[in-house]
Short mmCIF file of C-alpha atoms in Angstrom, two decimals:
data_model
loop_
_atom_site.label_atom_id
_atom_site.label_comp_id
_atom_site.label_asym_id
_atom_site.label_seq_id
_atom_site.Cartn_x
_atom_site.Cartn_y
_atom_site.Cartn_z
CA UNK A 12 89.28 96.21 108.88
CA UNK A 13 91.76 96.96 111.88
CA UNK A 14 93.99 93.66 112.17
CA UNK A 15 95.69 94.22 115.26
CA UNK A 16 94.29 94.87 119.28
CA UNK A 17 93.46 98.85 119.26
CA UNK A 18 95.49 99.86 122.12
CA UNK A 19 98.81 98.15 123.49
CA UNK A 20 101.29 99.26 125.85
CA UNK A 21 104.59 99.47 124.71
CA UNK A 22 107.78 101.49 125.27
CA UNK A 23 109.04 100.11 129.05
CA UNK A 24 110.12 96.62 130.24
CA UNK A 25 107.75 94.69 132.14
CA UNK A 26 106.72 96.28 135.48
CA UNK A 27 107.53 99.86 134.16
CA UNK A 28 104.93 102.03 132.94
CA UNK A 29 104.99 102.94 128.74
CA UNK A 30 103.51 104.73 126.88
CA UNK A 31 99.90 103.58 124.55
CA UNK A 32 100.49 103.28 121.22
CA UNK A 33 96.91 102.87 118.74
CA UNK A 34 97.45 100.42 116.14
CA UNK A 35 94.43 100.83 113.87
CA UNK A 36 93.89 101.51 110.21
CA UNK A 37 93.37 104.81 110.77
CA UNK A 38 95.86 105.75 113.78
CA UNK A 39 98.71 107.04 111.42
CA UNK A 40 99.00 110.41 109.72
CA UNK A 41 101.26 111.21 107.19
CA UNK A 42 103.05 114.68 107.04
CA UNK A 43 105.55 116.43 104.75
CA UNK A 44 108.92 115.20 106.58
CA UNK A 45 109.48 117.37 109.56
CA UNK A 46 113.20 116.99 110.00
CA UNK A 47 116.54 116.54 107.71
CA UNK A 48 119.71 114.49 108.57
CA UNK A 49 121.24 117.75 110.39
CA UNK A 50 118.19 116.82 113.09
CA UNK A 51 120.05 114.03 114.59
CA UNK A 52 123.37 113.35 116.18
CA UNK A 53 124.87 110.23 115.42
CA UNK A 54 125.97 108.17 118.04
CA UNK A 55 127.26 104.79 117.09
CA UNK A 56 127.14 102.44 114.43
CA UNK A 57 124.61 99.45 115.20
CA UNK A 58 124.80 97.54 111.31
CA UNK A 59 125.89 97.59 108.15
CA UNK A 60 124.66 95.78 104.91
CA UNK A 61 125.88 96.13 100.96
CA UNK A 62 123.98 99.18 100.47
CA UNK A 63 124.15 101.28 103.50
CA UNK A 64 124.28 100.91 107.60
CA UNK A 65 122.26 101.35 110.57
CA UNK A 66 123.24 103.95 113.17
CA UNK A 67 121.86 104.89 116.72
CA UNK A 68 121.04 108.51 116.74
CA UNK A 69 119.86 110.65 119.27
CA UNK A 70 117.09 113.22 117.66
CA UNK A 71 118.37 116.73 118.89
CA UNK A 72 114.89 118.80 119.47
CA UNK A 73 113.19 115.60 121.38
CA UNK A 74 116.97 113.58 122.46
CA UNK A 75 115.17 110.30 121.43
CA UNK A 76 116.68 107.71 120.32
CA UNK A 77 116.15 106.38 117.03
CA UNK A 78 117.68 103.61 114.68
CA UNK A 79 118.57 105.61 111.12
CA UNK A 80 118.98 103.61 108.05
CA UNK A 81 121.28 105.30 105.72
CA UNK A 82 121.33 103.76 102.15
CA UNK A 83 123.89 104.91 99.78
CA UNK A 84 122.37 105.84 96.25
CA UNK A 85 125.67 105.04 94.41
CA UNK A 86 125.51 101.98 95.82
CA UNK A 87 121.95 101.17 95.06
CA UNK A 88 122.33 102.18 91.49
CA UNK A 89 125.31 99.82 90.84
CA UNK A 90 124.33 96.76 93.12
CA UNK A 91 120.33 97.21 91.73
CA UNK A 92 118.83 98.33 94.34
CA UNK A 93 116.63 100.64 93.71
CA UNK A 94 113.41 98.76 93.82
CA UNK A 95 114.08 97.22 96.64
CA UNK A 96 114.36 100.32 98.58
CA UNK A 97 111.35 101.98 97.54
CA UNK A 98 109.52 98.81 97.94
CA UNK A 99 111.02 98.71 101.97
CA UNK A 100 109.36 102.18 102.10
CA UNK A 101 106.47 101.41 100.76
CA UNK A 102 105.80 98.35 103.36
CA UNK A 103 107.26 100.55 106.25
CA UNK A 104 104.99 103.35 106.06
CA UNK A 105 101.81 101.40 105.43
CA UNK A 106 102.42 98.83 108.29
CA UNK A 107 101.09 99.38 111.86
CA UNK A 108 101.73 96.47 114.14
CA UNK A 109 103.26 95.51 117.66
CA UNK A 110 105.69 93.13 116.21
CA UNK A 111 107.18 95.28 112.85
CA UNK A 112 109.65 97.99 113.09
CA UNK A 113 108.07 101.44 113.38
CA UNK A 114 109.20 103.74 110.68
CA UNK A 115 108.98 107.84 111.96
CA UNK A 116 110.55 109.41 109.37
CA UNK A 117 112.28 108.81 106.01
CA UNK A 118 113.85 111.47 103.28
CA UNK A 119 116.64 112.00 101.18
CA UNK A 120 120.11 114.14 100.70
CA UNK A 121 121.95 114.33 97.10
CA UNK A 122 123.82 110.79 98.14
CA UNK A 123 121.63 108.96 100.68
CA UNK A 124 118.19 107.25 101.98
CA UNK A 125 117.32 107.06 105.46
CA UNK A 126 114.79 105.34 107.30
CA UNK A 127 114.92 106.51 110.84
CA UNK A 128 112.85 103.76 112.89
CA UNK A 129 112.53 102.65 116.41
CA UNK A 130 115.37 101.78 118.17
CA UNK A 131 115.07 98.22 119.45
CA UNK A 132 117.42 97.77 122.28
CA UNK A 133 117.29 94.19 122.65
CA UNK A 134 119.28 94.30 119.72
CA UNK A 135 119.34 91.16 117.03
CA UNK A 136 117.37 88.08 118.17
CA UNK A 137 120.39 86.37 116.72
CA UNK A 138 122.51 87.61 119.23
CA UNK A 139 120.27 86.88 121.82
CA UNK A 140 120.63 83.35 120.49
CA UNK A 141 124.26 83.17 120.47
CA UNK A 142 124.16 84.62 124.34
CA UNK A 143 122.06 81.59 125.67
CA UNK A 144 123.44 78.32 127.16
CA UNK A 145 123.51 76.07 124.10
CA UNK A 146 123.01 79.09 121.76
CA UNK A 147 119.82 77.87 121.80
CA UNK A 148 115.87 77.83 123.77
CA UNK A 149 113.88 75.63 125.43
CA UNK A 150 110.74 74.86 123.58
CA UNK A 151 108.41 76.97 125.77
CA UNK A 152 110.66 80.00 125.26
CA UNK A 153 110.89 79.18 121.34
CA UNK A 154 106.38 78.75 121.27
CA UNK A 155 106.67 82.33 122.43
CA UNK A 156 108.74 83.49 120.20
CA UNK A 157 107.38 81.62 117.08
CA UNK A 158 103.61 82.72 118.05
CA UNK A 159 104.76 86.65 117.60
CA UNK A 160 106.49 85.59 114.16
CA UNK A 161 102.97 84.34 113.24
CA UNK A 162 101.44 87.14 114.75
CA UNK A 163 103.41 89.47 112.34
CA UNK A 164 103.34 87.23 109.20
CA UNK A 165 99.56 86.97 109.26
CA UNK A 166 99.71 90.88 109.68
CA UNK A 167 101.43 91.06 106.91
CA UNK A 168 99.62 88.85 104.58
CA UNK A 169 96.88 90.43 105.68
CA UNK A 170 97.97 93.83 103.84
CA UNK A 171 99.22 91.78 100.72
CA UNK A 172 102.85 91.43 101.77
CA UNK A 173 104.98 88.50 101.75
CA UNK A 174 108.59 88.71 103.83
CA UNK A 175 110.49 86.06 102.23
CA UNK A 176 114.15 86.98 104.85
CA UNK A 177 113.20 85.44 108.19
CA UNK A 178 115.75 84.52 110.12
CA UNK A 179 117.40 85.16 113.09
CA UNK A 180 119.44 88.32 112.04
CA UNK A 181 116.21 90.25 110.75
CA UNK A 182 114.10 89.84 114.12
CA UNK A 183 114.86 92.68 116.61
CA UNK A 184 114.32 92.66 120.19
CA UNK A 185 112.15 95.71 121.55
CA UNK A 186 113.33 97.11 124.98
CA UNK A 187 110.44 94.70 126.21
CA UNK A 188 111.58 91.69 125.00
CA UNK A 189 108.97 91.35 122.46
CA UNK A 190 110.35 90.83 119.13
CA UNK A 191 110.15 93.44 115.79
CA UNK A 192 110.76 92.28 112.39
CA UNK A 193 112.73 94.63 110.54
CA UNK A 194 114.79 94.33 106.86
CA UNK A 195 111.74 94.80 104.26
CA UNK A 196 113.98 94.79 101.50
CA UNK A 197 113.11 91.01 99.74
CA UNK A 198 109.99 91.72 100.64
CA UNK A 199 107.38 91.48 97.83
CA UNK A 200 103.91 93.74 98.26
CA UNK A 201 101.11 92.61 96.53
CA UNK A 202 100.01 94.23 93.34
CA UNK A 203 97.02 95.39 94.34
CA UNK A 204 95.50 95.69 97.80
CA UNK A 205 94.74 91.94 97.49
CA UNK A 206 91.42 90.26 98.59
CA UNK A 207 89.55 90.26 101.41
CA UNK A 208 90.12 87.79 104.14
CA UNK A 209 87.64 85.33 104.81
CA UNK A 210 85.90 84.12 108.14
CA UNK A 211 86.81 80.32 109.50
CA UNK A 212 85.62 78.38 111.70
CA UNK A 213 87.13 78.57 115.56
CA UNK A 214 88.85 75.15 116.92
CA UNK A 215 88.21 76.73 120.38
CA UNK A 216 84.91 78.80 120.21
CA UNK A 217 85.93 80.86 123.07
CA UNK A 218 89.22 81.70 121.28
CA UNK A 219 89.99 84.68 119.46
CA UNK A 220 88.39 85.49 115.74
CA UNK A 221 90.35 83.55 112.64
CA UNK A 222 90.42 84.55 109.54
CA UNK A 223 91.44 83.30 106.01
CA UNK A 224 94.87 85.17 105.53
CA UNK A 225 95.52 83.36 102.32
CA UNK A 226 92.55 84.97 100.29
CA UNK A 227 94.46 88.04 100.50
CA UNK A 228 97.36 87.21 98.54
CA UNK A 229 95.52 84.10 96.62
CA UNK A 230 96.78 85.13 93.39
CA UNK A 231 100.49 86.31 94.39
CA UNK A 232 103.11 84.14 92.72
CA UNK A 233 106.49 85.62 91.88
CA UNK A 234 109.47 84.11 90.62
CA UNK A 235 112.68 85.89 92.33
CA UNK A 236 115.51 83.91 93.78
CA UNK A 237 115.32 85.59 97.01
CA UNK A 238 116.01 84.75 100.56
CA UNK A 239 119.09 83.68 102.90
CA UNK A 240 120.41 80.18 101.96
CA UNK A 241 120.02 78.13 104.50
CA UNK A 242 116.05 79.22 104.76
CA UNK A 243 115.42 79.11 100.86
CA UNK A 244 112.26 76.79 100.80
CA UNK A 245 111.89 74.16 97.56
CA UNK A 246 109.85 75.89 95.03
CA UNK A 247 112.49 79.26 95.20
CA UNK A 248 115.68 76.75 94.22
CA UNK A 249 113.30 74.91 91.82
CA UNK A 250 112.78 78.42 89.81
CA UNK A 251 109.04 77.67 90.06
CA UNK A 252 107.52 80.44 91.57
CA UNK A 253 106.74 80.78 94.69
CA UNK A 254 103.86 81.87 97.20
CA UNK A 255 103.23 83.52 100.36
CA UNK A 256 103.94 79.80 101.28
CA UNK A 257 107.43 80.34 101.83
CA UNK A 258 106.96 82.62 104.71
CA UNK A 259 105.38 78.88 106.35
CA UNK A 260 108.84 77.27 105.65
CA UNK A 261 110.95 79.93 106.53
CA UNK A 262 108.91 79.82 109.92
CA UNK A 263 109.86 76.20 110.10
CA UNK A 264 113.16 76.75 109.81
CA UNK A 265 113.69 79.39 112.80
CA UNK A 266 111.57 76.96 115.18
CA UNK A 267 114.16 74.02 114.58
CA UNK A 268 117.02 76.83 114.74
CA UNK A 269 115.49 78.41 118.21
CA UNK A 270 115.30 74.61 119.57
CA UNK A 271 118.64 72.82 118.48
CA UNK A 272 121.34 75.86 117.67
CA UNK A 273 121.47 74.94 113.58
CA UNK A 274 119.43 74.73 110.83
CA UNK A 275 117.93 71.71 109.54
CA UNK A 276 119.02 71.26 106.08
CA UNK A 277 122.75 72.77 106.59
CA UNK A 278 125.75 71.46 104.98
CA UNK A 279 129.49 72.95 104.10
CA UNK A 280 128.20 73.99 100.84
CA UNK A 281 125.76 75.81 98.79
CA UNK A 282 125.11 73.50 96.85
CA UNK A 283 124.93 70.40 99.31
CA UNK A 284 122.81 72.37 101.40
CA UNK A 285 120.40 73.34 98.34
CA UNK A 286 120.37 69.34 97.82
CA UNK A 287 119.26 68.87 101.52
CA UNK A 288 116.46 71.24 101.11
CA UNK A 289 115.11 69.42 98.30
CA UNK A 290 115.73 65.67 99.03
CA UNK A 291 116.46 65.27 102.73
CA UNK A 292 113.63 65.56 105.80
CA UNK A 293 114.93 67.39 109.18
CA UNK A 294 116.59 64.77 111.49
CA UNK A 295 116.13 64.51 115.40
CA UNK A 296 118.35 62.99 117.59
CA UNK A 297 116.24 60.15 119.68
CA UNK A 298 116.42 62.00 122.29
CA UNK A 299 115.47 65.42 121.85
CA UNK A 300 113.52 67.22 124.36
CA UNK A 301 110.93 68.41 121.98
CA UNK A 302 107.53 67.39 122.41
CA UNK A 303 105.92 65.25 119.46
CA UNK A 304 103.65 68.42 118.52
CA UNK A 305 106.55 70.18 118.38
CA UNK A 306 108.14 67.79 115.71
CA UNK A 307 105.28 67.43 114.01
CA UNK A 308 104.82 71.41 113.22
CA UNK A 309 108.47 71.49 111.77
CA UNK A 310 107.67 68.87 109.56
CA UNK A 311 104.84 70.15 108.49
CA UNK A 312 105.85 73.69 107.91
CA UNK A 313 109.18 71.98 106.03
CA UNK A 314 106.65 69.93 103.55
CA UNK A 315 108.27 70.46 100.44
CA UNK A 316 105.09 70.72 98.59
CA UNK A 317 103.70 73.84 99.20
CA UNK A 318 100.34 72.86 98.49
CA UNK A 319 99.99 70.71 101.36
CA UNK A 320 102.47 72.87 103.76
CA UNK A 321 101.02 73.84 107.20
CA UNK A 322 99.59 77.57 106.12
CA UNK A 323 99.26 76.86 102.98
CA UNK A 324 95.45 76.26 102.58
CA UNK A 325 94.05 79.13 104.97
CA UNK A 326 97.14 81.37 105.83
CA UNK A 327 98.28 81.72 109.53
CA UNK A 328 94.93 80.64 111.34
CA UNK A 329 95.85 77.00 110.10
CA UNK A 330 99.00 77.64 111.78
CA UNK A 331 97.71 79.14 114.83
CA UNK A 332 95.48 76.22 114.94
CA UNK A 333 97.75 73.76 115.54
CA UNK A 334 98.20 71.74 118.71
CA UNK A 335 101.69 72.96 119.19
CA UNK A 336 100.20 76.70 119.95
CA UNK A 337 97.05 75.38 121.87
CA UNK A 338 98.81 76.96 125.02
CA UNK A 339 98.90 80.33 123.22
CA UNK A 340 96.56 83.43 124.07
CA UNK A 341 96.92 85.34 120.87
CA UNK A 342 95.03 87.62 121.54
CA UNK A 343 97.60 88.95 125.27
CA UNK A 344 100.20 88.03 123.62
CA UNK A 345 102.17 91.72 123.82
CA UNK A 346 101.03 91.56 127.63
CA UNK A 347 103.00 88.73 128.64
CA UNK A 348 106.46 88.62 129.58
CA UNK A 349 108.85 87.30 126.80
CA UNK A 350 111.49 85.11 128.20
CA UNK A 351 114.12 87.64 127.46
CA UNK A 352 114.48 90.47 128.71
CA UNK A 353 117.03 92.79 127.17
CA UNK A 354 119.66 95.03 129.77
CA UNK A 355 118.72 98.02 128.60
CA UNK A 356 120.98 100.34 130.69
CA UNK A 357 120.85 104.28 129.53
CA UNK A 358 119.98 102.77 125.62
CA UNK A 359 123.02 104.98 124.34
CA UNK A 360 125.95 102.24 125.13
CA UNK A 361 123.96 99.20 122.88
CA UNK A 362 125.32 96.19 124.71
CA UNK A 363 123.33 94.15 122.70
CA UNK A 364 124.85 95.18 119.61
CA UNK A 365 127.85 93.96 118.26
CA UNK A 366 130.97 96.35 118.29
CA UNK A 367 131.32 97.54 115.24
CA UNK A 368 134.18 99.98 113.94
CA UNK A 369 132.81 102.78 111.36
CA UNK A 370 135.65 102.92 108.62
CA UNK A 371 133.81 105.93 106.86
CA UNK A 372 131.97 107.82 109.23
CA UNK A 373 128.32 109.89 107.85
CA UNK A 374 128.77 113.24 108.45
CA UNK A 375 125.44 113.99 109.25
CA UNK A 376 125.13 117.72 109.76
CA UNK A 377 126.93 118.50 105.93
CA UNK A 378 123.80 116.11 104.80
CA UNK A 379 121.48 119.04 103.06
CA UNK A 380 117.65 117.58 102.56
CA UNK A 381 116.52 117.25 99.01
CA UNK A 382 113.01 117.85 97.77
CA UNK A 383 112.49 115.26 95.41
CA UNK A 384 108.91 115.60 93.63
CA UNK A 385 107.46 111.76 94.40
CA UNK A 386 104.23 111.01 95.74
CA UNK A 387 103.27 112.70 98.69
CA UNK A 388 102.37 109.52 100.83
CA UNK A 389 102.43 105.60 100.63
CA UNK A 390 100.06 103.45 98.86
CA UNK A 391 100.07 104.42 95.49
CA UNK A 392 100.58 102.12 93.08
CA UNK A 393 104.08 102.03 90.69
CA UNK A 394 106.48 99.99 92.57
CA UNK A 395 105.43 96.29 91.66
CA UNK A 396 107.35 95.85 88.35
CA UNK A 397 108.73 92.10 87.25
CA UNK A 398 111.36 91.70 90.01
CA UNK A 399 114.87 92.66 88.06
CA UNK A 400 113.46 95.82 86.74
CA UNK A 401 114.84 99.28 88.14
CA UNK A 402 112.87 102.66 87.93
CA UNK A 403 115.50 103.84 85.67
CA UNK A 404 114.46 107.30 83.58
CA UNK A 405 115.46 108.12 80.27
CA UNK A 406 118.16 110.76 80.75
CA UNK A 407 119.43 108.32 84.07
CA UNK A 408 119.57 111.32 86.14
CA UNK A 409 120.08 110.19 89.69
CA UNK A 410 117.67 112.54 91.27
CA UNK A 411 114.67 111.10 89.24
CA UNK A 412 115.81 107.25 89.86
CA UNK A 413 114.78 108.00 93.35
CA UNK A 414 111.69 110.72 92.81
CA UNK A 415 109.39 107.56 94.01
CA UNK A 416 111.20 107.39 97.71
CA UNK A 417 108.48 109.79 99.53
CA UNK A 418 109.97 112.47 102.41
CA UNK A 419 107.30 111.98 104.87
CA UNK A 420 107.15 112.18 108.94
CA UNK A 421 104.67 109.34 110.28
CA UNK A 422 102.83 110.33 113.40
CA UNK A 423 101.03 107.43 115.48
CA UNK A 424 97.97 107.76 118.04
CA UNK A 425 98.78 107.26 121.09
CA UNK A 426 102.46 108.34 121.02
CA UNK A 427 104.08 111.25 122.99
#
């Protein structure tokens, strides 16, 4: 079934013509990669995590712009992260949605990954954040926001995925304003393709279609410590296994950050904070200017039972449902205007990136393209072993640790 609206304009701010992008099942095809790391010039360096860093090229034939992920193998082998990497391919080049990062290309040289996506110009929704009076949104603004988050999490449950890193720092601000979520790595795909999801009952009968997200991944419990510390729900510091739950919590966590600046359960430790999580409720001042709806979501999406945690009986529709969204269209919600809108400028200067000084700079044209016999597109099963595990052969040759990463060029209807 398609799980997202079959034709949305993206690609311009508000008021500017863009391009119509299909997002269907069906609307991507999958080619041998059409381009090496000698295609692009790099321009500047946008990020940088253990493993690798995030550059803004321009693509030389075309002079798009692009974000390019560059992974270092050395440094996946000896950090672990092998697994992870594949598994951020795997999630990338299957997903189709408004509100995830659109992956174009990915292959491989002798000593690197890379993912080249979108570019998001808005840069980091943290930053965004940290640029607001307060450092923080009104509630209105922070609905918006939170109803695209849902949006994308109930996309992604749909397709037997659960995110387990949102926060700030992983949502990306299209050129729009809408937001992008990006940094698949914790990310844990189901299994198998996962169930189908089941029809429910409408709260407004004029609203959109809702459907039982949770039947999809009913039987998805894992048991990785995963996840950024101030966001790590109960059951994950409890070493209890964990569902697609903690996406709920996690979701709790962002609306309180959006509202008051912090997180809810913070403290100047680790360990204090962990303590928080599991023995202390979110505190409001007596005066906030949140509506009681507004409280009430948090606290339900923070229930530290994740049986009884908002989304935890019928996936996102149950969140949807609640009164704190009832002024939410879901179904225009890419055709309204987000209450930021990135300065965009020419794109190539990234003012809503943080400067950032590139100590060992990628030489990308002495990058030659390897051939690496993996499968020839996504989907096929052989990346869900117990979380820990690497694909490790039995002479350790580098080349074959990575012969599941697949060199592929994604094209999507609708794009020029």
């Amino acid at each position: 079934m398609d799980t997202a609206s079959p034709i949305i304009a993206l690609g311009k701010p508000p008021g500017k013509e863009g391009f119509r992008r299909t997002y269907s099942s069906a609307s991507i095809k999958v080619r041998q990669v059409e381009v090496g790391p000698s295609s692009f010039q790099k321009i500047k360096l946008l990020g940088r995590g253990d493993v690798g860093k995030v550059y803004l090229v321009r693509e030389k034939k075309s002079s798009k712009l692009y974000a390019m992920k560059v992974l270092s193998k050395k440094e996946m082998i000896e950090r672990k992260k092998i697994k992870r990497a594949l598994a951020e391919q795997e999630i990338l080049a299957t997903a189709n949605h408004p509100f995830i990062v659109t992956l174009y290309h990915s292959f491989q040289s002798e000593d690197f990954l890379y993912f080249c996506m979108e570019y998001c110009m808005g840069g980091e929704f943290f930053r965004a954040l940290q640029n607001k009076p307060g450092k923080c949104l009104k509630e209105d603004e922070a609905r918006f926001y939170a109803a695209e988050v849902v949006a994308a999490l109930e996309y992604l449950h749909l397709i037997g995925c659960v995110y387990r890193d949102l926060k700030p720092e992983n949502i990306l601000l299209h050129q729009s304003g809408h937001i992008m979520l990006s940094d698949f790595d914790l990310a844990k795909q189901h299994s198998s393709a996962g169930g189908r999801p089941a029809g429910i009952s409408r709260a407004d009968p004029s609203g959109p279609p809702m459907v039982d997200t949770r039947t999809c991944i009913s039987d998805f419990r894992t048991n990785s410590f995963v996840g950024t510390e101030e966001y790590i729900a109960p059951e994950v510091i409890n070493n209890k296994g964990h569902t697609a739950a903690v996406d709920w919590w996690t979701l709790g966590i962002l609306i309180y950050e959006m509202i008051f600046a912090t997180t809810p359960f913070k403290s100047n430790n680790r360990l204090n904070t962990f303590t928080n999580v599991l023995n202390a409720d979110p505190w409001f001042h007596p005066n906030a200017p949140v509506s009681p709806a507004c409280k009430d979501i948090i606290f339900r999406l923070l229930d530290k039972h994740e049986a009884t945690r908002l989304g935890s009986r019928s996936g996102a529709s149950e969140v949807k449902n609640h009164k704190w969204f009832s002024k939410i269209h879901w179904a225009l919600l890419r055709n309204q205007t987000p209450p930021i809108v990135p300065s965009t400028s020419n794109g190539v200067d990234a003012v809503n990136f943080r400067m950032m000084r590139d100590s060992r700079s990628l030489d990308l044209e002495n990058q030659v393209i390897t051939a690496v016999a993996g499968r020839s597109a996504p989907g096929t099963p052989g990346l869900n072993e117990p979380d820990g595990m690497e694909l490790v052969k039995r002479d350790g040759s580098q080349e074959d640790l990575f012969q599941g990463f697949s060199s592929i060029t994604l094209l999507h209807d609708g794009e020029s």
